[in-house]
PDB file of C-alpha atoms in Angstrom:
ATOM      1  CA  MET V1092       7.476   7.299 -17.679  1.00  0.00           C
ATOM      2  CA  THR V1093       4.936   4.701 -18.587  1.00  0.00           C
ATOM      3  CA  LEU V1094       3.191   1.682 -17.262  1.00  0.00           C
ATOM      4  CA  GLU V1095       1.553   0.947 -20.403  1.00  0.00           C
ATOM      5  CA  GLY V1096       0.694  -3.223 -19.692  1.00  0.00           C
ATOM      6  CA  LYS V1097       1.654  -3.401 -16.494  1.00  0.00           C
ATOM      7  CA  SER V1098      -1.027  -4.328 -14.139  1.00  0.00           C
ATOM      8  CA  VAL V1099      -0.936  -3.334 -10.271  1.00  0.00           C
ATOM      9  CA  ALA V1100      -3.559  -4.419  -7.890  1.00  0.00           C
ATOM     10  CA  ILE V1101      -4.647  -1.579  -4.696  1.00  0.00           C
ATOM     11  CA  LEU V1102      -5.884  -2.245  -1.234  1.00  0.00           C
ATOM     12  CA  ILE V1103      -8.328  -1.134   0.427  1.00  0.00           C
ATOM     13  CA  ALA V1104     -10.305  -2.198   4.160  1.00  0.00           C
ATOM     14  CA  PRO V1105     -13.607  -0.271   3.875  1.00  0.00           C
ATOM     15  CA  ARG V1106     -14.119   3.054   6.044  1.00  0.00           C
ATOM     16  CA  GLY V1107     -10.902   3.100   6.424  1.00  0.00           C
ATOM     17  CA  THR V1108      -8.512   3.446   4.000  1.00  0.00           C
ATOM     18  CA  GLU V1109      -7.409   7.381   4.112  1.00  0.00           C
ATOM     19  CA  GLU V1110      -8.790   8.641   0.513  1.00  0.00           C
ATOM     20  CA  PRO V1111      -5.992  10.637  -0.598  1.00  0.00           C
ATOM     21  CA  GLU V1112      -3.520   7.798   0.081  1.00  0.00           C
ATOM     22  CA  PHE V1113      -5.589   5.651  -1.874  1.00  0.00           C
ATOM     23  CA  SER V1114      -7.031   7.783  -4.713  1.00  0.00           C
ATOM     24  CA  LYS V1115      -3.702   9.676  -5.762  1.00  0.00           C
ATOM     25  CA  PRO V1116      -1.754   6.513  -6.270  1.00  0.00           C
ATOM     26  CA  LYS V1117      -4.801   5.138  -7.996  1.00  0.00           C
ATOM     27  CA  GLN V1118      -4.691   8.010 -10.349  1.00  0.00           C
ATOM     28  CA  ALA V1119      -0.786   7.685 -10.592  1.00  0.00           C
ATOM     29  CA  VAL V1120      -1.093   4.576 -11.931  1.00  0.00           C
ATOM     30  CA  GLU V1121      -3.126   5.269 -14.376  1.00  0.00           C
ATOM     31  CA  ASP V1122      -2.434   8.239 -15.415  1.00  0.00           C
ATOM     32  CA  ALA V1123       1.239   6.493 -16.154  1.00  0.00           C
ATOM     33  CA  GLY V1124      -1.240   4.230 -18.569  1.00  0.00           C
ATOM     34  CA  GLY V1125      -1.262   0.994 -16.377  1.00  0.00           C
ATOM     35  CA  LYS V1126      -4.456  -0.796 -14.815  1.00  0.00           C
ATOM     36  CA  VAL V1127      -5.343  -0.751 -11.190  1.00  0.00           C
ATOM     37  CA  THR V1128      -7.053  -3.216  -9.820  1.00  0.00           C
ATOM     38  CA  VAL V1129      -9.133  -2.442  -6.373  1.00  0.00           C
ATOM     39  CA  VAL V1130      -9.013  -5.574  -3.923  1.00  0.00           C
ATOM     40  CA  SER V1131     -10.815  -6.006  -0.967  1.00  0.00           C
ATOM     41  CA  PHE V1132     -12.233  -8.362   1.422  1.00  0.00           C
ATOM     42  CA  GLU V1133     -15.805  -8.436   0.092  1.00  0.00           C
ATOM     43  CA  PRO V1134     -17.250  -7.419  -3.468  1.00  0.00           C
ATOM     44  CA  GLY V1135     -19.476  -4.630  -3.731  1.00  0.00           C
ATOM     45  CA  LYS V1136     -18.092  -0.845  -3.035  1.00  0.00           C
ATOM     46  CA  ALA V1137     -15.735   0.524  -0.865  1.00  0.00           C
ATOM     47  CA  ARG V1138     -15.971   3.845   1.160  1.00  0.00           C
ATOM     48  CA  THR V1139     -12.563   5.302   1.956  1.00  0.00           C
ATOM     49  CA  VAL V1140     -12.204   7.944   5.063  1.00  0.00           C
ATOM     50  CA  ASN V1141     -10.562  11.765   5.677  1.00  0.00           C
ATOM     51  CA  GLY V1142      -8.598  11.824   9.081  1.00  0.00           C
ATOM     52  CA  ASP V1143      -9.995   8.089  10.087  1.00  0.00           C
ATOM     53  CA  LEU V1144     -12.858  10.088  10.694  1.00  0.00           C
ATOM     54  CA  ASP V1145     -14.596  11.497   7.818  1.00  0.00           C
ATOM     55  CA  GLU V1146     -16.385   9.568   5.023  1.00  0.00           C
ATOM     56  CA  GLY V1147     -14.091   9.671   1.968  1.00  0.00           C
ATOM     57  CA  GLY V1148     -15.014   8.750  -1.222  1.00  0.00           C
ATOM     58  CA  SER V1149     -16.928   5.649  -2.977  1.00  0.00           C
ATOM     59  CA  TYR V1150     -14.877   2.704  -4.904  1.00  0.00           C
ATOM     60  CA  THR V1151     -15.823  -0.026  -6.607  1.00  0.00           C
ATOM     61  CA  ILE V1152     -14.116  -3.073  -5.666  1.00  0.00           C
ATOM     62  CA  ASP V1153     -12.823  -5.418  -8.998  1.00  0.00           C
ATOM     63  CA  LYS V1154     -11.758  -8.396  -6.764  1.00  0.00           C
ATOM     64  CA  THR V1155     -11.302  -9.799  -3.443  1.00  0.00           C
ATOM     65  CA  PHE V1156      -8.602 -11.381  -1.516  1.00  0.00           C
ATOM     66  CA  SER V1157      -9.952 -15.107  -2.537  1.00  0.00           C
ATOM     67  CA  ASP V1158      -9.663 -13.947  -6.327  1.00  0.00           C
ATOM     68  CA  VAL V1159      -6.413 -12.450  -7.056  1.00  0.00           C
ATOM     69  CA  LYS V1160      -2.620 -13.405  -6.487  1.00  0.00           C
ATOM     70  CA  ALA V1161       0.518 -11.288  -6.922  1.00  0.00           C
ATOM     71  CA  ASP V1162       1.374 -13.559  -9.778  1.00  0.00           C
ATOM     72  CA  ASP V1163      -1.149 -11.298 -11.407  1.00  0.00           C
ATOM     73  CA  PHE V1164       0.545  -8.331 -10.686  1.00  0.00           C
ATOM     74  CA  ASP V1165       3.585  -6.279 -11.642  1.00  0.00           C
ATOM     75  CA  GLY V1166       3.086  -4.080  -8.448  1.00  0.00           C
ATOM     76  CA  LEU V1167       1.145  -3.491  -5.764  1.00  0.00           C
ATOM     77  CA  VAL V1168       0.179  -0.703  -3.270  1.00  0.00           C
ATOM     78  CA  VAL V1169      -1.147  -0.453   0.461  1.00  0.00           C
ATOM     79  CA  PRO V1170      -2.503   2.774   1.494  1.00  0.00           C
ATOM     80  CA  GLY V1171      -2.492   4.456   5.315  1.00  0.00           C
ATOM     81  CA  GLY V1172      -5.438   4.688   7.265  1.00  0.00           C
ATOM     82  CA  THR V1173      -4.658   3.808  10.449  1.00  0.00           C
ATOM     83  CA  VAL V1174      -8.236   1.460  10.679  1.00  0.00           C
ATOM     84  CA  GLY V1175      -7.698   0.644   6.953  1.00  0.00           C
ATOM     85  CA  ALA V1176      -4.006  -0.544   7.919  1.00  0.00           C
ATOM     86  CA  ASP V1177      -5.045  -2.437  11.355  1.00  0.00           C
ATOM     87  CA  LYS V1178      -7.975  -3.611   9.406  1.00  0.00           C
ATOM     88  CA  LEU V1179      -5.937  -5.555   6.489  1.00  0.00           C
ATOM     89  CA  ARG V1180      -3.301  -6.261   8.709  1.00  0.00           C
ATOM     90  CA  GLY V1181      -5.491  -8.393  10.812  1.00  0.00           C
ATOM     91  CA  SER V1182      -7.004 -10.569   7.627  1.00  0.00           C
ATOM     92  CA  ASP V1183      -4.307 -14.072   6.703  1.00  0.00           C
ATOM     93  CA  GLU V1184      -5.138 -13.394   3.551  1.00  0.00           C
ATOM     94  CA  ALA V1185      -4.442  -9.739   2.475  1.00  0.00           C
ATOM     95  CA  ILE V1186      -0.768 -10.454   4.641  1.00  0.00           C
ATOM     96  CA  GLY V1187      -0.549 -13.605   2.560  1.00  0.00           C
ATOM     97  CA  PHE V1188      -1.118 -11.390  -0.256  1.00  0.00           C
ATOM     98  CA  ILE V1189       1.123  -9.119   0.628  1.00  0.00           C
ATOM     99  CA  ARG V1190       3.888 -10.974   1.501  1.00  0.00           C
ATOM    100  CA  ALA V1191       3.695 -12.869  -1.659  1.00  0.00           C
ATOM    101  CA  PHE V1192       4.768 -10.155  -3.592  1.00  0.00           C
ATOM    102  CA  PHE V1193       8.043  -9.588  -1.552  1.00  0.00           C
ATOM    103  CA  ASP V1194       8.185 -13.339  -2.356  1.00  0.00           C
ATOM    104  CA  GLN V1195       8.433 -12.990  -6.401  1.00  0.00           C
ATOM    105  CA  LYS V1196      10.617  -9.545  -4.874  1.00  0.00           C
ATOM    106  CA  LYS V1197       8.196  -7.569  -6.828  1.00  0.00           C
ATOM    107  CA  PRO V1198       7.416  -3.520  -6.197  1.00  0.00           C
ATOM    108  CA  VAL V1199       5.641  -2.850  -3.178  1.00  0.00           C
ATOM    109  CA  ALA V1200       4.373   1.258  -2.178  1.00  0.00           C
ATOM    110  CA  ALA V1201       2.891   1.499   1.579  1.00  0.00           C
ATOM    111  CA  ILE V1202       2.507   5.112   3.153  1.00  0.00           C
ATOM    112  CA  CYS V1203       2.269   6.709   6.454  1.00  0.00           C
ATOM    113  CA  HIS V1204       0.307   3.474   8.196  1.00  0.00           C
ATOM    114  CA  ALA V1205       0.358   0.437   5.795  1.00  0.00           C
ATOM    115  CA  PRO V1206       3.745  -0.217   7.074  1.00  0.00           C
ATOM    116  CA  TRP V1207       1.717  -2.156  10.236  1.00  0.00           C
ATOM    117  CA  THR V1208       0.809  -4.853   7.246  1.00  0.00           C
ATOM    118  CA  LEU V1209       4.724  -4.798   6.661  1.00  0.00           C
ATOM    119  CA  ILE V1210       5.152  -5.818   9.749  1.00  0.00           C
ATOM    120  CA  GLU V1211       2.770  -8.738   9.872  1.00  0.00           C
ATOM    121  CA  ALA V1212       4.130  -9.832   7.225  1.00  0.00           C
ATOM    122  CA  ASP V1213       7.203 -10.197   8.369  1.00  0.00           C
ATOM    123  CA  VAL V1214       9.252  -8.782   5.384  1.00  0.00           C
ATOM    124  CA  LEU V1215      11.098  -5.767   6.893  1.00  0.00           C
ATOM    125  CA  LYS V1216      13.777  -7.412   7.923  1.00  0.00           C
ATOM    126  CA  GLY V1217      17.142  -5.376   6.718  1.00  0.00           C
ATOM    127  CA  ARG V1218      15.084  -3.391   5.155  1.00  0.00           C
ATOM    128  CA  THR V1219      14.885   0.583   5.516  1.00  0.00           C
ATOM    129  CA  LEU V1220      11.863   2.342   5.101  1.00  0.00           C
ATOM    130  CA  THR V1221       9.611   5.040   6.405  1.00  0.00           C
ATOM    131  CA  SER V1222       6.106   5.513   7.773  1.00  0.00           C
ATOM    132  CA  TYR V1223       3.921   8.070   9.895  1.00  0.00           C
ATOM    133  CA  PRO V1224       6.137   8.508  12.741  1.00  0.00           C
ATOM    134  CA  THR V1225       4.341   6.658  15.352  1.00  0.00           C
ATOM    135  CA  LEU V1226       5.036   2.789  13.455  1.00  0.00           C
ATOM    136  CA  LYS V1227       9.276   4.043  14.053  1.00  0.00           C
ATOM    137  CA  VAL V1228       9.390   1.271  17.053  1.00  0.00           C
ATOM    138  CA  ASP V1229       7.317  -1.007  15.845  1.00  0.00           C
ATOM    139  CA  ILE V1230       9.711  -0.997  12.409  1.00  0.00           C
ATOM    140  CA  GLU V1231      12.693  -1.437  14.283  1.00  0.00           C
ATOM    141  CA  ASN V1232      11.417  -4.427  16.614  1.00  0.00           C
ATOM    142  CA  ALA V1233      10.907  -5.772  13.583  1.00  0.00           C
ATOM    143  CA  GLY V1234      14.582  -5.634  12.450  1.00  0.00           C
ATOM    144  CA  GLY V1235      13.695  -2.337  10.143  1.00  0.00           C
ATOM    145  CA  THR V1236      15.767   0.854  10.413  1.00  0.00           C
ATOM    146  CA  TRP V1237      13.455   4.057  10.111  1.00  0.00           C
ATOM    147  CA  THR V1238      14.167   7.299   9.036  1.00  0.00           C
ATOM    148  CA  ASP V1239      12.039  10.509   8.901  1.00  0.00           C
ATOM    149  CA  GLU V1240      12.364  11.110   5.061  1.00  0.00           C
ATOM    150  CA  GLU V1241       9.637  11.909   2.325  1.00  0.00           C
ATOM    151  CA  VAL V1242      10.325   8.693   0.515  1.00  0.00           C
ATOM    152  CA  VAL V1243      12.462   5.447   0.897  1.00  0.00           C
ATOM    153  CA  VAL V1244      12.998   3.282  -1.777  1.00  0.00           C
ATOM    154  CA  ASP V1245      14.452  -0.305  -0.482  1.00  0.00           C
ATOM    155  CA  ASN V1246      14.785  -2.587  -2.993  1.00  0.00           C
ATOM    156  CA  GLY V1247      11.501  -2.119  -5.032  1.00  0.00           C
ATOM    157  CA  LEU V1248       9.572  -1.069  -1.670  1.00  0.00           C
ATOM    158  CA  VAL V1249       8.310   2.176  -1.994  1.00  0.00           C
ATOM    159  CA  THR V1250       7.488   3.906   1.381  1.00  0.00           C
ATOM    160  CA  SER V1251       6.376   7.596   2.632  1.00  0.00           C
ATOM    161  CA  ARG V1252       5.110   8.705   5.918  1.00  0.00           C
ATOM    162  CA  ASP V1253       1.846  10.888   5.243  1.00  0.00           C
ATOM    163  CA  PRO V1254      -0.648  12.569   2.649  1.00  0.00           C
ATOM    164  CA  ASP V1255       2.131  15.142   2.249  1.00  0.00           C
ATOM    165  CA  ASP V1256       4.583  13.475   0.716  1.00  0.00           C
ATOM    166  CA  LEU V1257       2.259  12.317  -1.602  1.00  0.00           C
ATOM    167  CA  PRO V1258       3.644  13.470  -4.402  1.00  0.00           C
ATOM    168  CA  ALA V1259       6.893  12.047  -4.382  1.00  0.00           C
ATOM    169  CA  PHE V1260       5.531   8.678  -3.430  1.00  0.00           C
ATOM    170  CA  CYS V1261       3.076   8.356  -6.603  1.00  0.00           C
ATOM    171  CA  ALA V1262       5.806   9.282  -8.826  1.00  0.00           C
ATOM    172  CA  LYS V1263       8.430   6.904  -7.604  1.00  0.00           C
ATOM    173  CA  LEU V1264       5.878   4.035  -7.161  1.00  0.00           C
ATOM    174  CA  VAL V1265       5.248   4.489 -10.862  1.00  0.00           C
ATOM    175  CA  GLU V1266       8.859   4.535 -10.905  1.00  0.00           C
ATOM    176  CA  GLU V1267       9.968   1.538  -9.399  1.00  0.00           C
ATOM    177  CA  ILE V1268       6.891  -0.671 -10.674  1.00  0.00           C
ATOM    178  CA  ALA V1269       7.293   0.302 -14.303  1.00  0.00           C
ATOM    179  CA  ALA V1270      11.361  -0.427 -13.884  1.00  0.00           C
ATOM    180  CA  GLY V1271       9.528  -4.241 -12.379  1.00  0.00           C
ATOM    181  CA  ASN V1272      11.410  -6.509 -10.551  1.00  0.00           C
TER     182      ASN V1272
END
């Protein structure tokens, strides 16, 4: 499966995004030949976390939310991390950016706590997805159907529960982005 010629945005919330949920999908897109743009609130560098508490890696932010629009990309990856997902869902710019991918029917991949951002974007009505188990009621209250599976694909939306699901999550997100909208 190749992503040659495809451009993918991946979000990062400084000191909040979960390291493997950021780095593994980023690597999967790059390994498939896709171009990754790291998007965040401010320019510079952002640090990820491990287990929400321990310091992770440092990554260069390529663009800020004010510099990008969904039109510029073929797909979006929203990594989890409790703090990171919470920071993202609290940003009108981030939520508007995420919602635009759904409006344009472009592939979106969200893992672990990242579906909080999808709830905030009001894009889950009638969709089936998975997440970290504690989001089940939130997803159901937002009109979605929650299921406990390694990876769920619903009309271009790829979701997984936690870092243990990353191999399946990464494979499916590459497949969905390659297929396009």
